[in-house]
XYZ file of C-alpha atoms in Angstrom:
323
model
C 0.000 0.000 0.000
C 1.256 3.504 -0.831
C 3.020 5.134 2.109
C 1.642 8.509 1.026
C -1.911 7.181 1.151
C -1.310 5.763 4.636
C -0.008 9.041 6.014
C -2.794 10.980 4.287
C -5.429 8.705 5.853
C -3.902 9.242 9.319
C -3.888 13.013 8.777
C -7.516 12.958 7.646
C -8.556 10.879 10.671
C -6.836 13.334 13.027
C -8.470 16.326 11.326
C -11.871 14.616 11.601
C -11.215 14.083 15.307
C -10.420 17.783 15.427
C -13.826 18.513 13.900
C -15.491 16.532 16.683
C -13.503 18.264 19.406
C -14.023 21.655 17.763
C -17.768 21.156 17.795
C -17.643 20.144 21.458
C -15.475 23.194 22.220
C -17.940 25.515 20.473
C -20.756 24.074 22.568
C -18.860 24.082 25.874
C -17.767 27.698 25.437
C -21.131 28.814 24.031
C -19.395 30.159 20.917
C -21.972 29.095 18.357
C -22.867 32.699 17.579
C -19.238 33.833 17.471
C -19.618 34.710 13.793
C -23.159 35.983 14.165
C -25.964 34.650 11.996
C -23.697 34.529 8.966
C -22.646 31.404 7.055
C -20.287 30.479 5.448
C -18.868 33.987 5.990
C -18.102 35.245 9.482
C -19.964 38.476 10.245
C -20.314 38.821 6.491
C -16.557 38.662 5.905
C -14.265 35.992 4.560
C -11.684 36.722 7.261
C -13.025 38.828 10.150
C -10.410 41.268 11.440
C -12.572 43.619 13.519
C -13.927 43.102 17.034
C -12.189 39.758 17.497
C -13.522 37.910 20.532
C -12.745 34.466 21.998
C -16.110 33.225 20.729
C -15.317 34.459 17.231
C -11.900 32.774 17.240
C -13.341 29.455 18.419
C -16.238 29.430 15.950
C -14.112 30.655 13.030
C -11.378 28.084 13.793
C -13.988 25.329 13.907
C -15.276 26.385 10.494
C -11.740 26.375 9.073
C -11.054 22.876 10.438
C -14.409 21.604 9.169
C -13.752 23.066 5.728
C -10.287 21.494 5.640
C -11.819 18.178 6.709
C -14.305 18.325 3.833
C -11.459 18.686 1.327
C -9.300 15.985 2.937
C -12.163 13.490 3.290
C -13.169 13.975 -0.344
C -9.586 13.405 -1.540
C -9.158 10.378 0.733
C -12.430 8.840 -0.446
C -11.502 9.160 -4.123
C -7.932 7.972 -3.492
C -9.041 4.959 -1.440
C -11.739 4.126 -4.016
C -9.039 3.864 -6.692
C -6.371 2.192 -4.537
C -8.379 -0.406 -2.577
C -11.736 -0.344 -4.344
C -11.619 -4.133 -4.598
C -12.119 -4.345 -0.824
C -15.907 -4.497 -0.617
C -16.308 -2.079 2.311
C -14.204 0.698 0.762
C -16.813 2.294 -1.483
C -19.528 2.268 1.183
C -17.193 3.847 3.739
C -16.104 6.480 1.230
C -19.731 7.411 0.544
C -20.627 7.458 4.259
C -17.667 9.623 5.242
C -18.460 12.292 2.633
C -22.255 12.137 3.017
C -22.343 12.507 6.791
C -19.732 15.256 6.713
C -21.993 17.186 4.331
C -25.019 16.551 6.582
C -22.998 17.732 9.569
C -22.020 20.910 7.750
C -25.618 21.613 6.716
C -26.857 21.052 10.256
C -24.173 23.409 11.557
C -25.153 26.038 9.000
C -28.829 25.652 9.918
C -27.966 26.159 13.591
C -26.302 29.456 12.726
C -28.960 30.757 10.359
C -32.056 29.572 12.241
C -32.442 28.829 15.967
C -32.628 25.097 16.706
C -33.776 23.232 19.801
C -31.149 21.603 22.035
C -32.569 18.190 21.206
C -31.921 18.768 17.489
C -28.492 20.291 18.053
C -27.442 17.247 20.084
C -27.587 15.266 16.818
C -24.740 17.379 15.425
C -21.996 15.549 17.325
C -23.455 12.132 16.507
C -23.581 12.835 12.774
C -19.966 14.028 12.800
C -19.096 10.879 14.739
C -20.392 8.623 11.950
C -18.244 10.467 9.405
C -15.218 10.156 11.707
C -15.839 6.431 12.183
C -16.086 5.896 8.415
C -12.777 7.719 7.861
C -11.170 5.750 10.687
C -12.313 2.448 9.154
C -10.964 3.526 5.767
C -7.641 4.196 7.474
C -7.642 0.744 9.088
C -8.381 -0.861 5.713
C -5.578 1.139 4.086
C -3.151 -0.058 6.762
C -4.488 -3.597 6.164
C -5.042 -4.080 9.901
C -7.566 -6.831 9.195
C -4.979 -8.808 7.220
C -2.403 -8.465 9.993
C -4.887 -9.995 12.425
C -5.851 -12.683 9.896
C -9.516 -11.748 10.168
C -10.477 -13.813 7.111
C -10.639 -16.737 9.554
C -12.670 -14.875 12.163
C -15.959 -16.552 13.052
C -18.236 -14.814 15.553
C -20.924 -16.759 17.423
C -24.499 -15.525 17.856
C -23.953 -14.298 21.399
C -20.995 -12.107 20.453
C -22.857 -10.938 17.335
C -25.725 -9.714 19.514
C -23.366 -7.833 21.818
C -21.447 -6.155 18.977
C -24.594 -4.913 17.229
C -26.333 -3.997 20.478
C -23.385 -2.099 21.931
C -22.735 -0.166 18.727
C -26.340 1.047 18.610
C -26.463 1.691 22.351
C -23.166 3.609 22.323
C -24.737 6.027 19.854
C -27.567 6.598 22.332
C -24.992 7.291 25.051
C -23.274 9.769 22.719
C -26.574 11.553 22.096
C -27.367 11.840 25.813
C -23.876 13.222 26.436
C -24.291 15.783 23.667
C -27.666 16.712 25.124
C -26.001 17.374 28.486
C -23.621 19.820 26.778
C -26.261 21.593 24.702
C -28.654 22.045 27.616
C -25.756 23.160 29.868
C -26.603 20.429 32.346
C -23.029 19.382 33.141
C -23.006 20.796 36.675
C -26.671 20.660 37.668
C -25.743 17.676 39.846
C -22.861 18.608 42.135
C -22.105 15.080 43.392
C -21.141 11.736 41.856
C -22.381 9.046 41.243
C -25.750 10.374 42.460
C -27.068 13.840 41.801
C -26.820 14.531 45.526
C -25.042 11.800 47.464
C -27.116 10.645 50.407
C -30.335 11.799 48.780
C -31.931 9.112 46.623
C -34.906 11.163 45.491
C -35.825 11.525 41.821
C -34.359 14.413 39.792
C -36.086 17.701 40.523
C -36.106 19.237 37.025
C -35.508 18.508 33.340
C -31.807 19.346 33.536
C -31.205 16.882 36.366
C -33.159 14.247 34.441
C -30.882 14.795 31.425
C -27.735 14.619 33.545
C -28.782 11.537 35.519
C -30.164 9.887 32.382
C -26.735 10.210 30.786
C -25.006 8.858 33.892
C -27.345 5.863 33.963
C -26.781 5.182 30.255
C -23.006 5.487 30.782
C -23.086 3.100 33.753
C -24.974 0.503 31.688
C -22.513 0.649 28.786
C -19.581 0.366 31.220
C -20.999 -2.807 32.773
C -22.034 -4.189 29.368
C -18.584 -3.723 27.819
C -17.000 -5.174 30.962
C -19.138 -8.312 30.592
C -18.364 -8.705 26.881
C -14.642 -8.217 27.567
C -14.792 -11.155 29.987
C -16.468 -13.254 27.269
C -13.797 -12.281 24.747
C -10.953 -13.108 27.142
C -12.491 -16.485 27.930
C -13.604 -17.609 24.485
C -11.680 -15.623 21.838
C -8.041 -15.985 22.830
C -7.390 -17.579 19.428
C -8.986 -14.560 17.666
C -6.564 -11.779 18.548
C -8.574 -9.001 16.899
C -11.521 -9.589 19.261
C -9.356 -10.552 22.237
C -7.274 -7.384 22.194
C -10.071 -5.296 20.678
C -12.408 -5.800 23.617
C -9.606 -5.205 26.110
C -8.968 -1.856 24.388
C -12.719 -1.182 24.438
C -12.822 -1.742 28.197
C -9.824 0.554 28.712
C -11.544 3.260 26.662
C -14.854 2.966 28.503
C -12.986 3.056 31.824
C -11.191 6.242 30.784
C -14.545 7.575 29.614
C -16.067 6.902 33.031
C -13.121 8.463 34.875
C -13.150 11.578 32.696
C -16.929 11.839 33.056
C -16.662 11.821 36.850
C -13.738 14.260 36.631
C -15.944 16.723 34.742
C -17.967 17.018 37.969
C -14.961 17.083 40.314
C -13.125 19.725 38.246
C -16.239 21.860 37.737
C -16.413 21.159 33.993
C -12.729 21.737 33.229
C -12.488 22.264 29.465
C -9.518 19.932 28.931
C -11.208 17.108 30.860
C -14.445 17.641 28.925
C -12.590 17.359 25.598
C -10.842 14.173 26.742
C -14.300 12.832 27.539
C -15.237 13.406 23.899
C -12.061 11.794 22.564
C -12.545 8.549 24.481
C -16.152 8.017 23.344
C -15.205 8.853 19.737
C -12.434 6.246 19.711
C -14.698 3.698 21.388
C -17.433 4.215 18.800
C -14.867 3.848 16.014
C -13.666 0.560 17.519
C -17.215 -0.788 17.820
C -17.832 0.141 14.184
C -14.704 -1.818 13.248
C -16.181 -4.843 15.010
C -19.329 -4.319 12.918
C -17.232 -4.273 9.756
C -15.622 -7.586 10.712
C -19.017 -8.990 11.635
C -20.299 -8.217 8.129
C -17.787 -10.774 6.825
C -18.939 -13.498 9.193
C -21.096 -15.449 6.711
C -18.336 -15.489 4.092
C -15.802 -16.684 6.659
C -18.115 -19.460 7.836
C -18.720 -20.555 4.227
C -14.977 -20.613 3.535
C -14.328 -22.728 6.615
C -17.073 -25.178 5.629
C -15.598 -25.550 2.136
C -12.126 -26.076 3.573
C -13.488 -28.621 6.030
C -15.267 -30.554 3.256
C -12.142 -30.546 1.103
C -10.065 -31.800 4.013
C -12.409 -34.688 4.786
C -13.214 -35.646 1.193
C -11.455 -38.643 -0.322
C -10.112 -38.553 -3.872
C -11.242 -41.885 -5.463
C -8.202 -41.820 -7.788
C -5.950 -42.080 -4.766
C -7.636 -45.175 -3.357
C -5.403 -48.230 -3.418
C -6.966 -51.612 -4.168
C -5.433 -54.828 -2.961
């Protein structure tokens, strides 16, 4: 595989991660109107040089990174299509990465031009996340990670299949609830952890506490769920290194996610900690999507193994020796 393509895919993945973090930064700092109700220009200018404020710098920088990402993702998609188009997932991933990046940009533009509810705006991060995951999977295909782990022999049982699909879908729900916490500014409505007020087990008192505690409950469930599946992988998939090590990495990521989530409360919503919180869930979602990609090959792998098994046990009549 071309070294230039590999490095370009890594660069594009990092820029897409920057788009995710930039969006989270805009939300956390309430900089969405930093350029006023003007898009794609900023206060009606290509490069605003007057009345520069922190909000303007954050919003304008996010637009620059998003615009750069659009160019890089488009180039990567075309390049990968030509270079590894024979890999069946390549074209779909290329289409997904570009399509969801466009949807993300349109949703961002709509948020600037017309007021949107917090529940709609919370979708923004999730849509960007799908584009990031598609670019990340393209990068893994370009680096031929699946071949290095010999995934053409990977066979996943029904129980593990259920957990992979279920966790991928559920993780997206967790992402949405986390984004909703940011957009409704509910990060610090509960001053304690793990309960809203430790020692008081009453129900949340308002919508903001419900959103915060709903996210904590969803996060606790995914932590326990991934912990359980990691135990299954360690016990039953030692011979399949991609799942064995993959689920261990998944558990590390969800643990870091839980620690950073609690630290958001303890540090009074420190910006650096909040951004780390976004990085860990983004990487976890990308990993779960990679498991989905491998799962999509399961039927072909089973069929190949059955053919190989039949060929191994079949007897060539020409080789029979008569006495």
